[in-house]
XYZ file of N, CA, C and O in Angstrom:
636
model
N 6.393 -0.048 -29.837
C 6.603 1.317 -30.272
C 6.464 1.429 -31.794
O 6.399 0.344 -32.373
N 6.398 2.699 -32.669
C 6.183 3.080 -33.749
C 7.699 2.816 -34.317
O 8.645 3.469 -33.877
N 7.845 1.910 -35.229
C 9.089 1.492 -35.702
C 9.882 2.406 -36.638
O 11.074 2.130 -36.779
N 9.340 3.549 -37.355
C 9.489 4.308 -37.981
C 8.501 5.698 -38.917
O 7.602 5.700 -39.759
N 9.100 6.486 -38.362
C 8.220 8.054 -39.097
C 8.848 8.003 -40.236
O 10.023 7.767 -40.519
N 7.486 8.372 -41.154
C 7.719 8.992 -42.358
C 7.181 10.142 -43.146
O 5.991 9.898 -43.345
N 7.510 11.279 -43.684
C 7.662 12.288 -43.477
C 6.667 12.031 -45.128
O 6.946 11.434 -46.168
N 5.261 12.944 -44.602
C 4.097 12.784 -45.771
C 4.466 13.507 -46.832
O 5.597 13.967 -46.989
N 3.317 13.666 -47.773
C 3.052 14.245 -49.120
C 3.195 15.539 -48.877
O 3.958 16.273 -49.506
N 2.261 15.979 -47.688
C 1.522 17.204 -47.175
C 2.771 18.009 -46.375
O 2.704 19.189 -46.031
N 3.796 17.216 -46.178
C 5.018 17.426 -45.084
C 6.088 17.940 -46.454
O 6.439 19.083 -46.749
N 6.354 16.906 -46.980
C 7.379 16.869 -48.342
C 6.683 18.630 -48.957
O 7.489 19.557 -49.044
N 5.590 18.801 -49.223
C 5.340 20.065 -49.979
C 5.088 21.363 -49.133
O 4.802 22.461 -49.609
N 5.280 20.986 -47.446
C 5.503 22.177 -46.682
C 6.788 22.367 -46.653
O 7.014 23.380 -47.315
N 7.958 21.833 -46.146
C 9.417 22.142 -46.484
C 9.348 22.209 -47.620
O 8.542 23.137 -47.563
N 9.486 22.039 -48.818
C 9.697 22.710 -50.051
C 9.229 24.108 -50.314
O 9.743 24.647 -51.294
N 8.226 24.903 -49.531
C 7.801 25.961 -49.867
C 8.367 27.257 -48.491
O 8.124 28.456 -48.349
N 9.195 26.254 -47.687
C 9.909 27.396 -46.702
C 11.098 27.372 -47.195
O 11.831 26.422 -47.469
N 11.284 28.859 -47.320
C 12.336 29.403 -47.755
C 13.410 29.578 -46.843
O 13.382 30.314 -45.857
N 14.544 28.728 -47.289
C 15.830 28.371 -46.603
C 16.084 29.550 -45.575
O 15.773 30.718 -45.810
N 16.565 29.198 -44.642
C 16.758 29.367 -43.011
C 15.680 30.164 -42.499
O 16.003 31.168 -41.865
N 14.406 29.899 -42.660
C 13.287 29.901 -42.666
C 12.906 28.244 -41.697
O 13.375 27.117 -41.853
N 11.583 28.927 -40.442
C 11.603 27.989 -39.607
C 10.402 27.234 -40.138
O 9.356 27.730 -40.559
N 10.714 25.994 -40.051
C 9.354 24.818 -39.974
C 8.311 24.989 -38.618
O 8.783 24.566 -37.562
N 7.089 25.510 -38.573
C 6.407 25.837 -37.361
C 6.209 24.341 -37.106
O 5.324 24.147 -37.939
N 6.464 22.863 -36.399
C 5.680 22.325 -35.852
C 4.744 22.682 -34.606
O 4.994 23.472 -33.696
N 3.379 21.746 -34.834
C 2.531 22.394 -33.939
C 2.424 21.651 -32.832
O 2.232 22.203 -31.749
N 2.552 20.060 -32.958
C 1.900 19.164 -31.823
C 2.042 17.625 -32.354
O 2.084 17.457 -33.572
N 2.113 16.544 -31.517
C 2.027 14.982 -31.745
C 0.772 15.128 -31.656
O 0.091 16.094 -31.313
N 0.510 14.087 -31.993
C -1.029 12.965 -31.751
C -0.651 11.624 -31.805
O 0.075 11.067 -32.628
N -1.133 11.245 -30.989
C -1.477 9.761 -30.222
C -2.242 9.196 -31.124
O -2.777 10.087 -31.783
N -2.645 7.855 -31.577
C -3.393 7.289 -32.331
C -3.674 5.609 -31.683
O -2.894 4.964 -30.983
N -4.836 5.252 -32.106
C -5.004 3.802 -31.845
C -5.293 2.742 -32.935
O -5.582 1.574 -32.679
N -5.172 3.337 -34.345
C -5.466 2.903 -35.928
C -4.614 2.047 -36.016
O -3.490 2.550 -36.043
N -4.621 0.866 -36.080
C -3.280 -0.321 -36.585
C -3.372 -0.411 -38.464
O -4.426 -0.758 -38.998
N -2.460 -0.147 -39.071
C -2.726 -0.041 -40.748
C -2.206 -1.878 -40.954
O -1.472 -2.675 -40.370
N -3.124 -1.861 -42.159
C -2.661 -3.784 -42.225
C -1.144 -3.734 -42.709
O -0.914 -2.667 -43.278
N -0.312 -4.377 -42.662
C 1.450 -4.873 -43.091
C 1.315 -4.380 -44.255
O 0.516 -4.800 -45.093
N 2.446 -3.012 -44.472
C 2.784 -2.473 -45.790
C 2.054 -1.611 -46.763
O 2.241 -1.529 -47.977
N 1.156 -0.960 -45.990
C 0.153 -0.141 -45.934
C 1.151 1.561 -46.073
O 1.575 2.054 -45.028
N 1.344 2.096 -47.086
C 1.726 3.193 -47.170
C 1.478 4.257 -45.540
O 0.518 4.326 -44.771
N 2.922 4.997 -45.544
C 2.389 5.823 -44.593
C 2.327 6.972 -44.811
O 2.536 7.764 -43.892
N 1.987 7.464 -46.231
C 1.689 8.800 -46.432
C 0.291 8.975 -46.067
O -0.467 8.235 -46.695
N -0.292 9.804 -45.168
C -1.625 9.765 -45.037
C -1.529 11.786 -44.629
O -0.506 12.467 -44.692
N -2.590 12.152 -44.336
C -3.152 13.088 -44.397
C -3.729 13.698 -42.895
O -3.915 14.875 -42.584
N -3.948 12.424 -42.064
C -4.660 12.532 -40.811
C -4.171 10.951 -40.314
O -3.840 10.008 -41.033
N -4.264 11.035 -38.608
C -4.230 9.766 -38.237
C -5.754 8.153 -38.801
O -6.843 8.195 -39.375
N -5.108 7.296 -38.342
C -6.574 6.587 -38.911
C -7.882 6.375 -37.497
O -9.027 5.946 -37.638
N -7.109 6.912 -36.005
C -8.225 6.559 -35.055
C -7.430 7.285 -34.323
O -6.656 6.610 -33.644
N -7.279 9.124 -34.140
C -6.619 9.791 -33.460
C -7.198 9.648 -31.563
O -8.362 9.633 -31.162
N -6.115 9.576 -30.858
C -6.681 9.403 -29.835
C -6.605 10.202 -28.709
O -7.453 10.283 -27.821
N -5.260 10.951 -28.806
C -4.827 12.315 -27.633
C -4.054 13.211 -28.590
O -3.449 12.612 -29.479
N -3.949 14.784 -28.564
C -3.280 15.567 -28.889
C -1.988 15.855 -28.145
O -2.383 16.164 -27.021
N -0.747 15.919 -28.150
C 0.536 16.300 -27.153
C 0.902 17.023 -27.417
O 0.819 17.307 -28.612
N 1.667 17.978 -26.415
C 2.291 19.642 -27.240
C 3.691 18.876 -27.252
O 3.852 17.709 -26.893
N 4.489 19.579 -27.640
C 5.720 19.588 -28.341
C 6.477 20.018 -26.623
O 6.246 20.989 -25.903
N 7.423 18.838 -26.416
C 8.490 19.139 -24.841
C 9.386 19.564 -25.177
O 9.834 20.306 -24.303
N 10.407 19.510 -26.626
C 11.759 20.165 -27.311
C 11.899 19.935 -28.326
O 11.616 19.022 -29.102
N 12.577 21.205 -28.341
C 13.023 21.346 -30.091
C 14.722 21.728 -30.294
O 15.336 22.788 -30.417
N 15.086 20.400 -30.263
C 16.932 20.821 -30.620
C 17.525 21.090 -31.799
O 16.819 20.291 -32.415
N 18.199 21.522 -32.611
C 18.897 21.538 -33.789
C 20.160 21.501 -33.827
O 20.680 22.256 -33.006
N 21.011 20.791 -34.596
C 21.903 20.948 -35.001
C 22.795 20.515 -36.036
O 23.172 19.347 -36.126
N 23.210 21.610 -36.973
C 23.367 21.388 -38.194
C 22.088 21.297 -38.897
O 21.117 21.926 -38.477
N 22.003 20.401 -40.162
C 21.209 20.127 -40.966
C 19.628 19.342 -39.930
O 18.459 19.290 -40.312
N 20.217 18.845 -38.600
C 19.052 17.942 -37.985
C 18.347 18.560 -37.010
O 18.918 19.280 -36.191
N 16.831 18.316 -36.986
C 16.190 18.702 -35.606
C 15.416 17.730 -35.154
O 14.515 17.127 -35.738
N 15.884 17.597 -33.910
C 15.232 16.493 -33.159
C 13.966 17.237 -32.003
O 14.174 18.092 -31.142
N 12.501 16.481 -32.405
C 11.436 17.152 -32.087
C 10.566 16.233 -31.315
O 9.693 15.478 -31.743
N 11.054 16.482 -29.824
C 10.451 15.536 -28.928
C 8.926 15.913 -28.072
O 8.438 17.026 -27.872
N 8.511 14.839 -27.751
C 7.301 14.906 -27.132
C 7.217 14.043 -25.746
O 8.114 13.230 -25.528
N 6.449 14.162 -25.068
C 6.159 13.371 -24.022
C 4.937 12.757 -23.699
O 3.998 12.804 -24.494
N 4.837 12.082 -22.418
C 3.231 11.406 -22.512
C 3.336 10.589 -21.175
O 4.363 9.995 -20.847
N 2.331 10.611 -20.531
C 1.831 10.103 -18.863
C 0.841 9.694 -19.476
O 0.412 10.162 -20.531
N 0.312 8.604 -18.740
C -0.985 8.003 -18.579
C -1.707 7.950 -17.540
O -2.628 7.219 -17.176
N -1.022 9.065 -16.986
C -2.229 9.859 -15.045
C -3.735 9.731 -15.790
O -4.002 10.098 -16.934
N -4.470 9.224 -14.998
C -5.950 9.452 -15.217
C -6.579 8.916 -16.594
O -7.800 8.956 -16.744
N -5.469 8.256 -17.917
C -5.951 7.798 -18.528
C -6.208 6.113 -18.555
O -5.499 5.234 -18.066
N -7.599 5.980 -19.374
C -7.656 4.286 -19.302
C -6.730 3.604 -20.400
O -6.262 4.246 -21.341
N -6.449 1.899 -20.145
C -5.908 1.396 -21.154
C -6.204 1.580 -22.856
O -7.252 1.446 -23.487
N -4.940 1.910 -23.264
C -5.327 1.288 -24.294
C -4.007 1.191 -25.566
O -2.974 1.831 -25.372
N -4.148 0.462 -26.659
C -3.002 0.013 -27.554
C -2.298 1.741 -28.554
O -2.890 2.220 -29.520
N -1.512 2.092 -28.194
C -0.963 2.555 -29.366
C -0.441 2.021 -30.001
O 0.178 0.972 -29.822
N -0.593 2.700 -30.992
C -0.345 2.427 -32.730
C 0.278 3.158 -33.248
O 1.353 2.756 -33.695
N -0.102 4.564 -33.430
C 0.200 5.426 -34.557
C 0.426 6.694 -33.439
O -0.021 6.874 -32.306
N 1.661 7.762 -34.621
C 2.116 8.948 -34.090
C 2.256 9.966 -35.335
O 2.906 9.694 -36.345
N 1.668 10.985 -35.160
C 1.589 11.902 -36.077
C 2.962 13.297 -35.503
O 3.411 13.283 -34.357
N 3.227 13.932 -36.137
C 3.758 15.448 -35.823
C 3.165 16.163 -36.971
O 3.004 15.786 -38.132
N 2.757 17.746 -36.143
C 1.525 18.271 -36.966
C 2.465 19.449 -37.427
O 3.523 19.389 -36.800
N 2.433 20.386 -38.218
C 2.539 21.664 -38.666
C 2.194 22.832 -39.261
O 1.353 22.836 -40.161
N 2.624 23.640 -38.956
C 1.697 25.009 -39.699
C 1.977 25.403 -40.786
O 2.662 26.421 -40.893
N 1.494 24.656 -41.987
C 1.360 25.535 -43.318
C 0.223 27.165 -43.764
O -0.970 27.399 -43.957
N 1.486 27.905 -43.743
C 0.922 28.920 -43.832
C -0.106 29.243 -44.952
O -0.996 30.048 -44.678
N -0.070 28.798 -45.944
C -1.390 28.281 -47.072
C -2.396 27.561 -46.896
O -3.516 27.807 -47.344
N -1.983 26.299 -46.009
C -3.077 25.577 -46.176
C -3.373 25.166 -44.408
O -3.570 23.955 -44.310
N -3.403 25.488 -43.806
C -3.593 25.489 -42.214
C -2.277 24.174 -41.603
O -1.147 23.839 -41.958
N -3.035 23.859 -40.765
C -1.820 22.505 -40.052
C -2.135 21.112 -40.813
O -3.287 20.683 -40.882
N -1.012 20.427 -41.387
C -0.921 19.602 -41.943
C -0.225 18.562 -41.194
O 0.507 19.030 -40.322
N -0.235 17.130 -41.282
C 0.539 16.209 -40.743
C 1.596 15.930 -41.811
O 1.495 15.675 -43.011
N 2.845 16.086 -40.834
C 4.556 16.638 -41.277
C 4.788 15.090 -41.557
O 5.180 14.550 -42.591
N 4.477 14.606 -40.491
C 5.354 13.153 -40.385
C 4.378 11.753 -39.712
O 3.458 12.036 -38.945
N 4.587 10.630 -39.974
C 3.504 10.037 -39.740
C 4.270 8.420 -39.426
O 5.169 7.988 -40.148
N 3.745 7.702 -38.284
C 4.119 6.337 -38.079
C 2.961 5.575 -37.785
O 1.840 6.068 -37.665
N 3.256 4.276 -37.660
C 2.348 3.154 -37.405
C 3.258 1.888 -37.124
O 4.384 1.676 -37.575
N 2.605 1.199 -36.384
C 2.998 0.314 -35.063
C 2.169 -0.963 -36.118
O 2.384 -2.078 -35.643
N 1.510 -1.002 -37.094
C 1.023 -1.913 -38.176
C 0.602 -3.046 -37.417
O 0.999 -4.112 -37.885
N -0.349 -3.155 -35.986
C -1.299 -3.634 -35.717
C 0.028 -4.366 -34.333
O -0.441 -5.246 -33.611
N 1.404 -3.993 -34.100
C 2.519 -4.885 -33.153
C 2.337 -3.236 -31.940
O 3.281 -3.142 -31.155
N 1.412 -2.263 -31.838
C 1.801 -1.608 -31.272
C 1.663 -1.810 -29.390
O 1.873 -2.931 -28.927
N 1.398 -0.946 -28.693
C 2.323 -0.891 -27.591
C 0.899 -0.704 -26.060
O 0.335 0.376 -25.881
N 0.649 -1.725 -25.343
C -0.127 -1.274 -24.674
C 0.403 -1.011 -23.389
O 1.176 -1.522 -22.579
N -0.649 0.451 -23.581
C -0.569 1.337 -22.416
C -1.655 1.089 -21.337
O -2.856 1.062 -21.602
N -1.115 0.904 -20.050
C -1.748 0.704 -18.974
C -2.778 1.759 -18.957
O -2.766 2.786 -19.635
N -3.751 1.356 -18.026
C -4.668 2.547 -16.942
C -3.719 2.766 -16.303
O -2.805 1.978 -16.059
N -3.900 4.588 -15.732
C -2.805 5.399 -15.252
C -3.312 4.616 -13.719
O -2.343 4.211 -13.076
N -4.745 4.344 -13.033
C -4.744 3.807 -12.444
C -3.727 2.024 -11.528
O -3.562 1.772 -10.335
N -3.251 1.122 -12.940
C -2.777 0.328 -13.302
C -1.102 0.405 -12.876
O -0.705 -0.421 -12.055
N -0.471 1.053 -13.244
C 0.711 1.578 -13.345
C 1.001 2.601 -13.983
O 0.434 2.896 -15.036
N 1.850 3.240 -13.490
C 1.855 4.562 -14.073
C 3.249 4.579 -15.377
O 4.406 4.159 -15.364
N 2.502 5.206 -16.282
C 4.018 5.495 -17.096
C 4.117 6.800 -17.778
O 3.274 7.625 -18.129
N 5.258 6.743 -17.849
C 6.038 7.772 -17.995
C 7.167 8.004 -19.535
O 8.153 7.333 -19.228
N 7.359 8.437 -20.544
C 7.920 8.310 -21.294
C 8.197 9.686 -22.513
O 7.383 10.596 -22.669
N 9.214 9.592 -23.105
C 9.461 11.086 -23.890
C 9.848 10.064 -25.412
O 10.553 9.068 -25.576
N 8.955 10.934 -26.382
C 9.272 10.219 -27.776
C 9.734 11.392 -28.639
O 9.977 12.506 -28.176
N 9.861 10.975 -30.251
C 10.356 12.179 -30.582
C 10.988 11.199 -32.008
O 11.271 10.008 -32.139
N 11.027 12.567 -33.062
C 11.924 12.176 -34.322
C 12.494 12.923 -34.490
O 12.272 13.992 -33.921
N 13.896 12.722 -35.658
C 15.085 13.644 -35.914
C 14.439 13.967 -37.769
O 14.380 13.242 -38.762
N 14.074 15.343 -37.511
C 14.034 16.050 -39.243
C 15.548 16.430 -39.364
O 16.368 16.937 -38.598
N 15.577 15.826 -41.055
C 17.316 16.178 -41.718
C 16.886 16.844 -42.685
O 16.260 16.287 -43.587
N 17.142 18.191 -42.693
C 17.028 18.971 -43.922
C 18.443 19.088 -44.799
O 19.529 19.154 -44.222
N 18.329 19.104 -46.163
C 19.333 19.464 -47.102
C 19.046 20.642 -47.560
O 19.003 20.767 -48.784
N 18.743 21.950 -46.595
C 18.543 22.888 -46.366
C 19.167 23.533 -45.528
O 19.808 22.857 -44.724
N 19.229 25.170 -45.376
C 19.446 25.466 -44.128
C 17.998 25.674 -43.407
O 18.110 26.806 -42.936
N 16.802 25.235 -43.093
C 15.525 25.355 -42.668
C 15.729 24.893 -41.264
O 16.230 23.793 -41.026
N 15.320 25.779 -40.268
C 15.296 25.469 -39.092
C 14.076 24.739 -38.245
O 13.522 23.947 -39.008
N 13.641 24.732 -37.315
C 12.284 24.015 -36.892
C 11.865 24.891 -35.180
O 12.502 25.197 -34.172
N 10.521 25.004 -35.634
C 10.319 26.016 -34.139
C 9.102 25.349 -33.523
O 8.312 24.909 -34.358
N 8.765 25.170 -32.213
C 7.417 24.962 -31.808
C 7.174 25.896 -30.406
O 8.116 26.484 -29.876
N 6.073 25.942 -29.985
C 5.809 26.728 -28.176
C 5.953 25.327 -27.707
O 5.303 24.296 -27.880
N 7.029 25.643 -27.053
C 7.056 24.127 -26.098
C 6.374 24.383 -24.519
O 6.688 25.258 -23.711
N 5.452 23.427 -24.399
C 4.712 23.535 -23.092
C 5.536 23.217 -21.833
O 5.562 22.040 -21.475
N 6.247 24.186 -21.082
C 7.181 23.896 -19.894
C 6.923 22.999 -18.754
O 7.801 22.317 -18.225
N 4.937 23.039 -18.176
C 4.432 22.329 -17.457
C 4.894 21.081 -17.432
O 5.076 20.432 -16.402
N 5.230 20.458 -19.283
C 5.062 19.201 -19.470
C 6.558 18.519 -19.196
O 6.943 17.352 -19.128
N 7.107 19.604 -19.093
C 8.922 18.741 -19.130
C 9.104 18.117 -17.752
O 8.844 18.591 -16.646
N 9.582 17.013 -18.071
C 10.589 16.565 -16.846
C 11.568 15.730 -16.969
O 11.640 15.321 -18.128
N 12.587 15.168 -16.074
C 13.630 14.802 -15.956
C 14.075 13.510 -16.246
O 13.580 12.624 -15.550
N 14.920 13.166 -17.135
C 14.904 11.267 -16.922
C 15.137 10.901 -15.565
O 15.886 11.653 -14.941
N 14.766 10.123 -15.094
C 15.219 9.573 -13.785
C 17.034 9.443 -13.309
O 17.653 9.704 -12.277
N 17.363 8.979 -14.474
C 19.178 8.501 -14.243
C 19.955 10.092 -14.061
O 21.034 10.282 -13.500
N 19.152 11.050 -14.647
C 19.830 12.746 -14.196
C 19.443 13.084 -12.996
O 20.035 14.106 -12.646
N 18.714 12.689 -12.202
C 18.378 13.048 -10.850
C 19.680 12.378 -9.964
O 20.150 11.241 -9.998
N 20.042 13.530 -9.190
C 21.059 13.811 -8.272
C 22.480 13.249 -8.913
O 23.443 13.012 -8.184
N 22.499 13.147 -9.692
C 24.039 12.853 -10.781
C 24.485 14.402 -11.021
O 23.907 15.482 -11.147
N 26.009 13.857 -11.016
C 26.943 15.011 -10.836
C 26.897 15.927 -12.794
O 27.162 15.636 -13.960
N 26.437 16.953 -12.072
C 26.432 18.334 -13.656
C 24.703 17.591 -13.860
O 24.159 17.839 -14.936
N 24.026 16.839 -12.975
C 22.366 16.246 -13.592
C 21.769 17.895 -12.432
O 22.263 18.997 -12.190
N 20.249 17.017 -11.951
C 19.826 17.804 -11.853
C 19.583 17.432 -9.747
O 19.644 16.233 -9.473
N 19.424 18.084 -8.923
C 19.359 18.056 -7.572
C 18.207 17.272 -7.158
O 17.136 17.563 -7.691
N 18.232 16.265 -6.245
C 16.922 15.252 -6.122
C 16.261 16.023 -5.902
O 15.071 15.779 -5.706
């Protein structure tokens, strides 16, 4: 997995220009297969070998934090290594910029053919503003689903 997001140049100068309790539009993850060599800055601009676009599954807040999750199946897709994870956003000046940015620095994570085994998984980072700035996305409903351990658990959800 991506050991840690870090929140770009292009990210750092979009929260600075929304005006407190004023929402951060994120737009979407991206998937990547770019391994950066060991200690390779992760301010970048774009992924280095973008590989799938993901919509945004939730957007929680509370307090100063928003935690901005995504999901991802590998139905119908072939193998291959992730690496890298972007979260995108809408700067109203300068179009969608990449907010936040990780890399897996060549240890990342291979993903089966959906043929292969199937997987299943929800990722996601926590933005901490020292703001009151909130965070909004269209979350795609199709895409949500359930952890397994909430199925038929008591206050979970009905098998």
């Amino acid at each position: 997995m991506i050991p840690e997001m870090k929140l770009t140049s292009a990210g750092a100068a979009l929260l600075a220009k929304i005006p407190e309790g004023e929402a951060v539009p994120v737009t979407r993850w991206e998937l990547g297969t770019g391994a950066l060599p060991s200690g390779e800055s992760l301010d970048r601009v774009a992924l280095v070998m973008p590989y799938e676009d993901l919509t945004i599954s939730e957007v929680t807040a509370q307090g100063n934090r928003a935690t901005v999750l995504g999901q991802f199946t590998n139905i119908g897709r072939p193998e291959f290594i992730w690496e890298e994870l972007g979260l995108w956003a809408d700067d109203p000046d300068g179009g969608e910029v990449l907010l936040c940015y990780g890399n897996a620095y060549g240890s990342g994570e291979r993903i089966q053919a959906g043929t292969e085994q199937l997987r299943e998984f929800v990722f996601g980072t926590v933005l901490i503003f020292n703001a009151a700035a909130h965070v909004t996305a269209v979350v795609d409903q199709s895409l949500v689903f359930i952890p397994r351990q909430e199925k038929a658990q008591p206050l979970g959800v009905a098998t």
